[in-house]
Short mmCIF file of C-alpha atoms in Angstrom, two decimals:
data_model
loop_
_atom_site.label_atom_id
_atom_site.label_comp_id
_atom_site.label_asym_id
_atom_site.label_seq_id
_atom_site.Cartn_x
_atom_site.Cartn_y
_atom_site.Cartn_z
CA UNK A 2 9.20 -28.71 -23.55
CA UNK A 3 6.06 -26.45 -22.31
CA UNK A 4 6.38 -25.32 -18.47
CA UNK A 5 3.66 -27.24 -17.00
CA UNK A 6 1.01 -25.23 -14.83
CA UNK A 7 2.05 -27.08 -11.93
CA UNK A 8 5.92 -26.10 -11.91
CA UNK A 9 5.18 -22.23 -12.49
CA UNK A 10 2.34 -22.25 -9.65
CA UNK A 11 5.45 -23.24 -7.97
CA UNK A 12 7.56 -20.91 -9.22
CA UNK A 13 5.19 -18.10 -8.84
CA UNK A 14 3.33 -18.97 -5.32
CA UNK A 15 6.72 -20.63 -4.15
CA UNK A 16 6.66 -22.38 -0.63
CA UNK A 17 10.30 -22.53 -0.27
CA UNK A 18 13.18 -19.79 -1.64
CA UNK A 19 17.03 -20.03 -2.04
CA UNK A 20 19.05 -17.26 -3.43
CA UNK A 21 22.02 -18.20 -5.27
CA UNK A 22 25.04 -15.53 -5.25
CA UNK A 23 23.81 -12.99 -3.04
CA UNK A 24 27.24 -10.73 -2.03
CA UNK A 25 28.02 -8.01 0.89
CA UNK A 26 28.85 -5.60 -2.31
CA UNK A 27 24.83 -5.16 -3.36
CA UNK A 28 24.33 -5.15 0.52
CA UNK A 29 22.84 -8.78 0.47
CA UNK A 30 20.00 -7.11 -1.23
CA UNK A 31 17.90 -10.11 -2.76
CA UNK A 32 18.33 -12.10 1.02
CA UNK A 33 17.39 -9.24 2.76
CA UNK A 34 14.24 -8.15 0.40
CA UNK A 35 13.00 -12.36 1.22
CA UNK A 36 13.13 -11.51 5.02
CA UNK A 37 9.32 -11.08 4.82
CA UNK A 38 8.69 -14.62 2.72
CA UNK A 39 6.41 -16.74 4.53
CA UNK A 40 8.47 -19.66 4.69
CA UNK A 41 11.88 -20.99 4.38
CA UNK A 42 14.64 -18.68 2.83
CA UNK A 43 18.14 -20.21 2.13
CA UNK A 44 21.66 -18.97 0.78
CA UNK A 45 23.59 -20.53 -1.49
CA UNK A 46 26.99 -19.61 -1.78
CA UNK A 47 30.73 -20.99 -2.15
CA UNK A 48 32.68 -17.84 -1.61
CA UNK A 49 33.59 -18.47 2.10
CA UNK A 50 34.28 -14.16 2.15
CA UNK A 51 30.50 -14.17 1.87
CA UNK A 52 29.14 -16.66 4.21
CA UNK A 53 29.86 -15.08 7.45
CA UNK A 54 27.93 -12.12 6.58
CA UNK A 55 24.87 -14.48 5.16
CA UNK A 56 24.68 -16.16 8.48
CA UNK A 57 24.44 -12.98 10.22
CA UNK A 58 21.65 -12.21 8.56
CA UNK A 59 19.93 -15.46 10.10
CA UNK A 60 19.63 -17.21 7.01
CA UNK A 61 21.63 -20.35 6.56
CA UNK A 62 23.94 -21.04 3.50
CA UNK A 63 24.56 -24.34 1.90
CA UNK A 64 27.29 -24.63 -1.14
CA UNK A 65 24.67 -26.37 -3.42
CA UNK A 66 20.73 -26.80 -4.53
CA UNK A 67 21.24 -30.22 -3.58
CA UNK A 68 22.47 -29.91 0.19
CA UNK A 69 19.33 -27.76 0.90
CA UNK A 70 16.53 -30.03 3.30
CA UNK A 71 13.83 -29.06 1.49
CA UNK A 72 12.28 -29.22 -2.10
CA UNK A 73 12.74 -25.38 -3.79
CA UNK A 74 10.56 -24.03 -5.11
CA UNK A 75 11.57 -20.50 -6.08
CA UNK A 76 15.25 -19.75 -7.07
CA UNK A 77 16.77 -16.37 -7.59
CA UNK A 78 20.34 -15.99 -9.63
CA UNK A 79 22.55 -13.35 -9.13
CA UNK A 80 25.91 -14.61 -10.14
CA UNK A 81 28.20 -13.72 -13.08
CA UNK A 82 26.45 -14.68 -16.75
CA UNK A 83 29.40 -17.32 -17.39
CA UNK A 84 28.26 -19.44 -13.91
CA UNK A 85 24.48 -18.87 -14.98
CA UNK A 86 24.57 -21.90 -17.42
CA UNK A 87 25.79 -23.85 -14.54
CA UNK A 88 23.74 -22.20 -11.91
CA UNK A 89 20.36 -23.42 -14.53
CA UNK A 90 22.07 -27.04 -14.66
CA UNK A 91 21.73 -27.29 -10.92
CA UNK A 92 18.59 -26.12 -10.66
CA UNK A 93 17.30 -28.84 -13.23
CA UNK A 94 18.87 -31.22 -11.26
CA UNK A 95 17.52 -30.43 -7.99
CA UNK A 96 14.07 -29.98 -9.71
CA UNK A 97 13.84 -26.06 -8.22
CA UNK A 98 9.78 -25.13 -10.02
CA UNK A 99 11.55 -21.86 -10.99
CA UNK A 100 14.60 -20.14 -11.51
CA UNK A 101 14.86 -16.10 -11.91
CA UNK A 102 18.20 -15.17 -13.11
CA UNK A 103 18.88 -11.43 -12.60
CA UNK A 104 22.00 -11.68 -14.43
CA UNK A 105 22.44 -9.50 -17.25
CA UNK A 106 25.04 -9.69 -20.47
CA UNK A 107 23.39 -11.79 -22.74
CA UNK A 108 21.46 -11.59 -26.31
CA UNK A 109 20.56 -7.77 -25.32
CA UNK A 110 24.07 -6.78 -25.65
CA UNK A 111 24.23 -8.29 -29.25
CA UNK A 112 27.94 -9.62 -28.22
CA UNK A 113 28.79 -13.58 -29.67
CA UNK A 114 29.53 -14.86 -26.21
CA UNK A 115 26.17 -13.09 -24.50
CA UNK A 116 23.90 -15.31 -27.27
CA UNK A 117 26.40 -18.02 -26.90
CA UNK A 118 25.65 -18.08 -22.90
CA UNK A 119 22.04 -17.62 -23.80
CA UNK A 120 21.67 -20.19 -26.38
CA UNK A 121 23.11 -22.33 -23.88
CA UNK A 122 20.64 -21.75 -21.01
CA UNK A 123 18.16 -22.44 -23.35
CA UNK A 124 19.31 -25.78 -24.34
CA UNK A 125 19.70 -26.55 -20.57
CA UNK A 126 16.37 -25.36 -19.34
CA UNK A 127 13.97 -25.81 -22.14
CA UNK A 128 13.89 -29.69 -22.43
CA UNK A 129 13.73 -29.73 -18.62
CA UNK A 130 10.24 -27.56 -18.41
CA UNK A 131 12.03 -25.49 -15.76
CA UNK A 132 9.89 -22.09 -14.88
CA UNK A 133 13.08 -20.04 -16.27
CA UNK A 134 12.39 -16.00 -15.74
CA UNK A 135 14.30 -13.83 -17.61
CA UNK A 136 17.27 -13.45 -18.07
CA UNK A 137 18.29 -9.58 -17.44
CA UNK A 138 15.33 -9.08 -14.76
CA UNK A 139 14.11 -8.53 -11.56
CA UNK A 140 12.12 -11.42 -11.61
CA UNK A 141 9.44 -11.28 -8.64
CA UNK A 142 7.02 -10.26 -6.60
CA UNK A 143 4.34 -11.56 -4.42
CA UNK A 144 3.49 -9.02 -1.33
CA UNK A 145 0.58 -11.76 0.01
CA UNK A 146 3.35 -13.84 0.29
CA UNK A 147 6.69 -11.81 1.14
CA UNK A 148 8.45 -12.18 -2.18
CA UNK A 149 10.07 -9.35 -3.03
CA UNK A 150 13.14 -8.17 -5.18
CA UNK A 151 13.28 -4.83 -3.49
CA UNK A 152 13.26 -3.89 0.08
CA UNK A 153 10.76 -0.80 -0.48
CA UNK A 154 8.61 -3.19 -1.81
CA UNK A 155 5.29 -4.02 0.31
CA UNK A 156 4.98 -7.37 1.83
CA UNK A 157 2.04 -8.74 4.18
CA UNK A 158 -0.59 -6.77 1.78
CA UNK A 159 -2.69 -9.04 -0.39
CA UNK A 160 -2.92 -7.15 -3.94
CA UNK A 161 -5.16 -7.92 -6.55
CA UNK A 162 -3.41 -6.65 -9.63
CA UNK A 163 -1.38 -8.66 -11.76
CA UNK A 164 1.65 -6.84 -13.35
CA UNK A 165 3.86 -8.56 -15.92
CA UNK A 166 6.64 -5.99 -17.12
CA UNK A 167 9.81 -7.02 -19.47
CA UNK A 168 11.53 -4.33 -17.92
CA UNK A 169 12.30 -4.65 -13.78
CA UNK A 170 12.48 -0.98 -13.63
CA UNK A 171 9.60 -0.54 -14.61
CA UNK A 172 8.17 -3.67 -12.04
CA UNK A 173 9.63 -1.92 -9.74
CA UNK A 174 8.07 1.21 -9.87
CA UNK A 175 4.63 0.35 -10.29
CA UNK A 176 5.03 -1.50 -7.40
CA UNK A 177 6.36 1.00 -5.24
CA UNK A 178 3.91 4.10 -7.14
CA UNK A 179 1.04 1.97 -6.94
CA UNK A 180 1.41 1.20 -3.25
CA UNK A 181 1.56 4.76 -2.82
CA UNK A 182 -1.80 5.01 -4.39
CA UNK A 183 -3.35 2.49 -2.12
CA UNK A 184 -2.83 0.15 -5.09
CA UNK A 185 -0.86 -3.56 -4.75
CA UNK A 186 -0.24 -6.53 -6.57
CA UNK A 187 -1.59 -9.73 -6.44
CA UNK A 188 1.89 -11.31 -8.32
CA UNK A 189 4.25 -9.25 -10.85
CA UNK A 190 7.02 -10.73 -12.83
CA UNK A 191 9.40 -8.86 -14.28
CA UNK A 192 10.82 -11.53 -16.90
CA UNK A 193 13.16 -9.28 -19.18
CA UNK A 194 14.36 -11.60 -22.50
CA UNK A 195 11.87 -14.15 -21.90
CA UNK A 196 13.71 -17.21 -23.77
CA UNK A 197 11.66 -19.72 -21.89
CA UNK A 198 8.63 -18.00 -20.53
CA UNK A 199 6.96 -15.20 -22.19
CA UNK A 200 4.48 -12.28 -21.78
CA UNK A 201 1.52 -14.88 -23.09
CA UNK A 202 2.40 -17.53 -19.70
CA UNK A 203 2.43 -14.67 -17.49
CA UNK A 204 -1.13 -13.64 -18.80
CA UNK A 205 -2.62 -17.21 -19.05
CA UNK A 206 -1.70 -17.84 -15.00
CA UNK A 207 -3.17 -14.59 -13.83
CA UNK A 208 -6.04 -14.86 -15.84
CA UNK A 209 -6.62 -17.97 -13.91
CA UNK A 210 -5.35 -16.47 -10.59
CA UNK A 211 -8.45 -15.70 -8.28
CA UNK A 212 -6.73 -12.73 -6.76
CA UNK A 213 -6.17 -10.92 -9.83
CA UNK A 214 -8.87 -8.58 -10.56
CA UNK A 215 -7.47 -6.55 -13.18
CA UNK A 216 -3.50 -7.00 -15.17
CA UNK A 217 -1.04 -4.69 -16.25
CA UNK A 218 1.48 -4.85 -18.74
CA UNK A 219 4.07 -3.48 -19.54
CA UNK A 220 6.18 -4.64 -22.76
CA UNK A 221 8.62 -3.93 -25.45
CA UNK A 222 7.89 -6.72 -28.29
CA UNK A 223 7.42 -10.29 -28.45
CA UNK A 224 8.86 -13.49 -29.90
CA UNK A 225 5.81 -15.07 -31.34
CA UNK A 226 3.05 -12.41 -31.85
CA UNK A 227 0.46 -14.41 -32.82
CA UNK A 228 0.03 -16.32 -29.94
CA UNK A 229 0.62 -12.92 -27.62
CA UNK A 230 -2.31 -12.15 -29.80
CA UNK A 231 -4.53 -15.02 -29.30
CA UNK A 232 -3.71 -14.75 -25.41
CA UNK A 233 -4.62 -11.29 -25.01
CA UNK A 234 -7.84 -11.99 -26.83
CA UNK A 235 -8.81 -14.86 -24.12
CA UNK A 236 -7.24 -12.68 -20.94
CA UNK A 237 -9.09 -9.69 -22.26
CA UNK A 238 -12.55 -11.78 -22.07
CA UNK A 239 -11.91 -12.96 -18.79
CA UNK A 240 -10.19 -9.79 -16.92
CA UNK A 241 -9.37 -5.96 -17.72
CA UNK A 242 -6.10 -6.04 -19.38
CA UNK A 243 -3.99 -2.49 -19.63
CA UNK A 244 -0.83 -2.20 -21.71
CA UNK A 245 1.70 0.10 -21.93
CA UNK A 246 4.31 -0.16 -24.90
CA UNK A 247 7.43 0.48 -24.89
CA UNK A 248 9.53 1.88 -27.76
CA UNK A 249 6.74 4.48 -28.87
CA UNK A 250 9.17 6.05 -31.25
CA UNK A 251 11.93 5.38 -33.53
CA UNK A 252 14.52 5.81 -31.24
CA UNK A 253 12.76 4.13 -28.46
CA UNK A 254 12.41 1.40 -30.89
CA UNK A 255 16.60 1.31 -31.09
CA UNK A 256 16.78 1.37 -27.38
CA UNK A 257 14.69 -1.82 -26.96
CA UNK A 258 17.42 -3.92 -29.03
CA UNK A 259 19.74 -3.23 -26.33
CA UNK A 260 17.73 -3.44 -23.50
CA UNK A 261 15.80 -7.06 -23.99
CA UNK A 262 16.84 -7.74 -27.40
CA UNK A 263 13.56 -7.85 -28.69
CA UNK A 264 12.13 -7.01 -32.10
CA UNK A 265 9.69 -3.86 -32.05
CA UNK A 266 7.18 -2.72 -34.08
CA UNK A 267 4.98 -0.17 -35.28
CA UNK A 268 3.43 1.30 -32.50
CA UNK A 269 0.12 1.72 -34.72
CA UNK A 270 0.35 -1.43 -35.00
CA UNK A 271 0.16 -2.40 -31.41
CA UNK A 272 -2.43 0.42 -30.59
CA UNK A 273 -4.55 -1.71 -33.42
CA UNK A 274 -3.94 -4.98 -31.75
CA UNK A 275 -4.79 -3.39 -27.93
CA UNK A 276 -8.08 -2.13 -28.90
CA UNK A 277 -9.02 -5.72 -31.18
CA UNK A 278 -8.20 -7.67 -28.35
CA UNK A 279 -10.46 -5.52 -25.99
CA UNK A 280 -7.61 -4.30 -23.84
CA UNK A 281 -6.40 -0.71 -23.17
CA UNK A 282 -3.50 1.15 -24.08
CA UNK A 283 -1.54 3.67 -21.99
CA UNK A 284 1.38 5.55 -22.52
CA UNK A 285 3.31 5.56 -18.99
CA UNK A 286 3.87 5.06 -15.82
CA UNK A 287 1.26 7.66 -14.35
CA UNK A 288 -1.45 6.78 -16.99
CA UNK A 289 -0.82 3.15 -16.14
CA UNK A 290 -1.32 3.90 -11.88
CA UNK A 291 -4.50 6.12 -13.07
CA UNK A 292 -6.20 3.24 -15.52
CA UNK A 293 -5.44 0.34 -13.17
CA UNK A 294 -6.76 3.03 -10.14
CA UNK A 295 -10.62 4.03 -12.17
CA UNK A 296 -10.77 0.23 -13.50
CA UNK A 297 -10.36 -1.26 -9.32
CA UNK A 298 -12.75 1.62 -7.78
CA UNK A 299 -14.95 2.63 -10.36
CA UNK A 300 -17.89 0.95 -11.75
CA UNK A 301 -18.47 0.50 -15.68
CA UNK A 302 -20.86 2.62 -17.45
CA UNK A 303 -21.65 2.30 -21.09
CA UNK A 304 -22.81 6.03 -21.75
CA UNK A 305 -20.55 9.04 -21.70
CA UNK A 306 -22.92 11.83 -19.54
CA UNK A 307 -20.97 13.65 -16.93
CA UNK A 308 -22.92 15.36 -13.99
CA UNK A 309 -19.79 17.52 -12.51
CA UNK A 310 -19.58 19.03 -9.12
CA UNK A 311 -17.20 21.77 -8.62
CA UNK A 312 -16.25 24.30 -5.73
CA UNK A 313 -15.82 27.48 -7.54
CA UNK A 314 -16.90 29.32 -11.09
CA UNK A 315 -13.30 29.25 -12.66
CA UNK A 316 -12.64 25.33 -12.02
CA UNK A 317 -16.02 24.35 -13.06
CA UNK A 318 -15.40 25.65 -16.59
CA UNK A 319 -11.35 23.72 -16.84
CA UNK A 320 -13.58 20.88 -15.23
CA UNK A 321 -15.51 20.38 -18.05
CA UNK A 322 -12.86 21.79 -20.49
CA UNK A 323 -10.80 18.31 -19.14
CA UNK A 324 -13.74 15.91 -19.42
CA UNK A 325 -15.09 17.07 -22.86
CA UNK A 326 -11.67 17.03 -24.33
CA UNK A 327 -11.52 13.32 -23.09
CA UNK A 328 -14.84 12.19 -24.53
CA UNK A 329 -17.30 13.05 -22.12
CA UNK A 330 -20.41 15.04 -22.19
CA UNK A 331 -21.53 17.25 -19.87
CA UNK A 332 -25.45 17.75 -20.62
CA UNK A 333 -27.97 19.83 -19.01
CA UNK A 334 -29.79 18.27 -16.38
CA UNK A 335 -33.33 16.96 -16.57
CA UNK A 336 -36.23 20.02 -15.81
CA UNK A 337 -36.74 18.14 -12.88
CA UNK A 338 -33.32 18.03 -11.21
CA UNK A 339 -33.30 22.16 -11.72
CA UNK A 340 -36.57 22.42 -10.16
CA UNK A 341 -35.36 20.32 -7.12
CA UNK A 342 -31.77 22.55 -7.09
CA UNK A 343 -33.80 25.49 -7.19
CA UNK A 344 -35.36 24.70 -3.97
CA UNK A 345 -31.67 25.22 -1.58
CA UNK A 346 -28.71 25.73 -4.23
CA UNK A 347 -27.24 29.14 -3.49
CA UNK A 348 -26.34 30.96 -6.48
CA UNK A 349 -24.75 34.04 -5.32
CA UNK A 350 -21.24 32.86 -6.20
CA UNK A 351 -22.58 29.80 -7.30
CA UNK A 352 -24.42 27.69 -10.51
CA UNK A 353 -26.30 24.33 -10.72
CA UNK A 354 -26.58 24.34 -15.00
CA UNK A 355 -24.01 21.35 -14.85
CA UNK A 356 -21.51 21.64 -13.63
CA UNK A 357 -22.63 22.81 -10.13
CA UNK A 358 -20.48 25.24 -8.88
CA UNK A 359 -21.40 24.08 -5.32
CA UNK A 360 -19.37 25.77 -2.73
CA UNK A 361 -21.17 28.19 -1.18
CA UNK A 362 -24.56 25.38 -0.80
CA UNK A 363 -22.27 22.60 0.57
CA UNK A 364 -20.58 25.21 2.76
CA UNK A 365 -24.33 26.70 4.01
CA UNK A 366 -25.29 23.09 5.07
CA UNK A 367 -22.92 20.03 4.16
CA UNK A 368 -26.05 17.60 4.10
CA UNK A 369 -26.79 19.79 0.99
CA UNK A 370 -24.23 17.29 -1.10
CA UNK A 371 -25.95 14.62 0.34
CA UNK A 372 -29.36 15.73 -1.72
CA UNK A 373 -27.09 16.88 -4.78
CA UNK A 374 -25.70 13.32 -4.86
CA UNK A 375 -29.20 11.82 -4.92
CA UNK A 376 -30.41 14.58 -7.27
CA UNK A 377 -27.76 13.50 -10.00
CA UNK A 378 -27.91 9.95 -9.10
CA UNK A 379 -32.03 10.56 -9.96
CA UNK A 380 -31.25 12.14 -13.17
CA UNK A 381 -31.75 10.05 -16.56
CA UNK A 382 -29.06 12.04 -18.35
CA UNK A 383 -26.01 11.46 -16.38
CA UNK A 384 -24.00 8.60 -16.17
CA UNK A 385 -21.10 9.21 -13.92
CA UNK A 386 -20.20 12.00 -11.91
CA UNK A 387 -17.11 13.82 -11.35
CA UNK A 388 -16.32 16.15 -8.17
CA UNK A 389 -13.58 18.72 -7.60
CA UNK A 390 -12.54 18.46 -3.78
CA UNK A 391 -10.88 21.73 -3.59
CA UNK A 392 -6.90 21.45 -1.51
CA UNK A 393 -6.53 24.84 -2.42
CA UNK A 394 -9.52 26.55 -0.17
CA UNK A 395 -10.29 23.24 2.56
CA UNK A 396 -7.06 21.07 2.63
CA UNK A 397 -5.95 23.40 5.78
CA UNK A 398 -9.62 23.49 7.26
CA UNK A 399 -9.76 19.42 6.80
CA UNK A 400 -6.22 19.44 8.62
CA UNK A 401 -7.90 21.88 11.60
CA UNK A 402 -11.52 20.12 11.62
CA UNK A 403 -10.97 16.53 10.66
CA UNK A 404 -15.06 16.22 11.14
CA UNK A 405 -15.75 18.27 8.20
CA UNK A 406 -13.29 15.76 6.04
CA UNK A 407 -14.93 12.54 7.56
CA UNK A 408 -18.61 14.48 6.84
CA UNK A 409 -17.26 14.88 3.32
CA UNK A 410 -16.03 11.09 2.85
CA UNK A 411 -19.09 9.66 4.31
CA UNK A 412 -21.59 11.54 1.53
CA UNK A 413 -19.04 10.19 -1.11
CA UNK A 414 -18.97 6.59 0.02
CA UNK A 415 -22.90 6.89 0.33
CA UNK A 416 -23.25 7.55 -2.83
CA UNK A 417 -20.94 5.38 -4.26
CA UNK A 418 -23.01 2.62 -2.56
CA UNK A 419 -26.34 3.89 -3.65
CA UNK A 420 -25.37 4.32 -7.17
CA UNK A 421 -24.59 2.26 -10.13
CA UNK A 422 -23.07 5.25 -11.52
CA UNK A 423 -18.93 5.87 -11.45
CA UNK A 424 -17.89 8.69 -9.43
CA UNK A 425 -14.18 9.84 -8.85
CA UNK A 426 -12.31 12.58 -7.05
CA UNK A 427 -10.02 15.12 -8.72
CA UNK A 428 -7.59 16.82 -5.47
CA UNK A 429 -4.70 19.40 -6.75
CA UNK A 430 -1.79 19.04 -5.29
CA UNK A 431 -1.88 22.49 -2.97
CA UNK A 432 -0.03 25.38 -1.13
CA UNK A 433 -0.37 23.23 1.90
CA UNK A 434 0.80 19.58 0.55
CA UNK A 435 0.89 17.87 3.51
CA UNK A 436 -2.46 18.42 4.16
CA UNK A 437 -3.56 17.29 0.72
CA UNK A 438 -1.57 14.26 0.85
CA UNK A 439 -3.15 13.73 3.90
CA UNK A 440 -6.24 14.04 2.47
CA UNK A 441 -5.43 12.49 -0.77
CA UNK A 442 -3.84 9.25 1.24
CA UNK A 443 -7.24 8.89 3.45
CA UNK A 444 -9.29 8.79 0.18
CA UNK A 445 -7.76 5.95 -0.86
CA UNK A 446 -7.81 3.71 1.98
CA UNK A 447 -11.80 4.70 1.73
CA UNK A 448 -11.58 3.36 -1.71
CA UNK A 449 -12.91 6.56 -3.42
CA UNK A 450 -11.00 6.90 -7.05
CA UNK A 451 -8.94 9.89 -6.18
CA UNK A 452 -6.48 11.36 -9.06
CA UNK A 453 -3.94 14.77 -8.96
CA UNK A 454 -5.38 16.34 -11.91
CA UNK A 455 -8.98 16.87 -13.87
CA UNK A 456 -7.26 15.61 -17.01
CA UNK A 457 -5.62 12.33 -15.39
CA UNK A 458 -9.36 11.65 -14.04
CA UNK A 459 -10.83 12.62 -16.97
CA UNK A 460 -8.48 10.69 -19.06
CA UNK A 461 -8.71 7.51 -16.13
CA UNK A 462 -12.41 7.13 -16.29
CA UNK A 463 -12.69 7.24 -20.44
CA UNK A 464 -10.04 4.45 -20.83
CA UNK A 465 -11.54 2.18 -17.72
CA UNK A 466 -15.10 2.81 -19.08
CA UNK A 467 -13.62 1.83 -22.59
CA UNK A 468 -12.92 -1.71 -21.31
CA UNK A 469 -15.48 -4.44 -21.14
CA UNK A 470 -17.73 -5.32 -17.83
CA UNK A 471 -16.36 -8.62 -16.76
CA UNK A 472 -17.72 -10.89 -14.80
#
């Protein structure tokens, strides 16, 4: 029986939670990371050793589903994987919208008694049209509304990416990285074997979700790829859609039978199937964080013209080095752009042929990037523009003048309102880190597409621009 759309909005925008198992040994992690839900949290627990420290916690335990006052929505399972059958049973019967069961030990391990115990969940859950997640995952996370399955995990923020990952771990992580980038989710389900709901459910309700703006995905193979197929098409038309694959190699491949049990294939194969289905493909963690980063704060452009702005002679030429080697161009500017540099650009110590090595003209008068902005946003071959901000010569003079840094932030958030074309940010880390994570931290919350390296820009902006403009 199909999960209806009703009982996994349930499951996945739950009203009410219960955790089922949580134990003082894993530090009553999964009650602890629901503090933050926005709404009723309850225990469920027989083990009278674990009760006292449950109700200390301020969150009261019942020994059943059934003895709880109101209607669950949301269940999370954490108990050994010979209770789970039982633990799915009750939640059927108490007519829980969704069940995540973190346990581990089933089909992935290949043992008789861990498909036995999963064949039987099945059978239990799949005629009932429970919301079943996983088994062997983290299950999920909602920060709008406080559902977490990790303290570190933001809650309070409303995100708008959707992240669906077979592997928690890797949930996890982008959660935690991305908030760290100014970047959080709208939901993310970790859902691990998937023997009830797969990849392709996950897609079709955030595709549909009006706080999703862009998905993720991370995922290791799939039961029925057809329809995975079929789904990404439709997601793809509707939303940007990145996917990172796991099991890129042979062995990779081998560790994927004992991690979710699923089937992998050629990765050729899958790069083939990304880019028909108008999706992207990444390759890890950081490329993911980059991609999901250009897609959210960039705008689409359909040519490939760079105008680049750097602050001295050596990183303009790796500047363009990185971009070119990525796909882009950088041209020569219109006659009319030079005649209109001509007119202020300093060039002792500095160049305007593209790129601009523009230190020494910012530094003489900072409005100066105000008219180079305007200049390349004027200019019929350029596209998109790229700027170096330099940690290694102004992340201490930012730190000891914070006026020059808010100077610098207004230009760029000028232009990126004036202009249809994308611009991003490429800060080194520095000699002075703090500073530049300072600096790097306050260019996100300004929403200006900030990355740690001119190849992970470079590299950001070709994939995002590679996706469709969706409306």
């Amino acid at each position: 029986m199909a999960v209806t759309r009703e009982r996994l909005t349930r499951a996945l925008a739950p009203k009410v939670v219960a955790v089922i198992g949580d134990k003082k040994a894993s530090g009553y992690n999964w009650l602890r990371s629901m503090k933050e839900f926005d709404g009723p949290v309850y225990s469920v627990q027989v083990d009278e050793n674990e009760i006292p420290g449950i109700e200390e916690l301020g969150i009261p335990n019942y020994k059943s589903l059934t003895d709880i006052p109101d209607q669950v929505d949301f269940a999370v399972c954490a108990v050994p994987r010979q209770v789970a059958p039982f633990i799915v049973q009750g939640c059927v019967e108490a007519n829980v919208g969704g069940v995540t069961l973190f346990t581990s030990g089933f089909a992935e391990t290949g043992e008789d008694i861990g498909v036995e115990l999963q064949n039987k969940i099945f059978e239990i859950a799949d005629p009932s049209g429970l919301a079943l997640i996983g088994p062997n995952c983290m299950g999920l996370h909602v920060p709008g509304l406080g559902v977490r399955f990790n303290r570190d995990q933001p809650a309070g923020v409303q995100g708008n990416i959707g992240f669906v990952s077979q592997s928690g771990t890797h949930g996890m992580n982008f959660s935690l990285t991305g908030a760290a980038h100014g970047l959080y989710c709208s939901t993310l389900v970790s859902f691990g074997n998937g023997i009830i709901l797969e990849a392709a459910d996950y897609l079709e309700y955030l595709a549909d979700d009006p706080q999703t703006e862009v998905i993720g995905m991370y995922i290791e193979g799939a039961r029925d790829g057809q329809r995975l197929f079929k789904t990404l098409r439709e997601v793809a038309a509707k939303k940007p859609v990145i996917i990172w694959k796991g099991g890129q190699t042979e062995g990779g491949g081998r560790a994927i039978r004992s991690h979710t049990a699923s089937l992998a294939s050629d990765q050729a194969i899958w790069e083939a199937m990304i880019k028909q289905v108008g999706a992207v493909a990444v390759h890890n963690l950081d490329e993911m964080i980059d991609v999901v980063k250009a897609t959210l704060l960039t705008k689409r452009t359909q040519g490939n013209r760079l105008g680049l702005i750097a602050m001295t002679g050596g990183q303009s030429v790796v500047l363009t080095d990185a971009f070119e080697k990525a796909g882009w161009k950088v041209p020569t500017l219109s006659d009319e752009s030079y005649a209109q540099l001509s007119e202020f650009f300093n060039i002792i110590g500095g160049s305007y042929r593209n790129p601009l090595d523009a230190a020494g003209t910012i530094g003489q008068d900072p409005k100066h990037l105000d008219t180079i902005f305007d200049i390349l946003n004027a200019d019929d071959n350029i596209d998109a523009v790229g700027m170096e901000l330099s940690a290694t010569f102004m992340a201490r003079r930012w730190q000891d003048k914070p006026e020059e840094f808010d100077r610098l932030i207004g230009s760029l958030k000028r232009f990126m309102s004036e202009s249809d074309k994308p611009f991003l940010a490429a800060l080194h880390p520095s000699h002075v880190e703090e500073a530049a994570l300072t600096a790097r931290m306050r260019l996100q919350e300004d929403g200006i597409a900030t990355f740690p390296s001119f190849e992970r820009a470079a590299n950001a902006l070709q994939k995002a621009s590679g996706l469709a403009a969706v409306d």
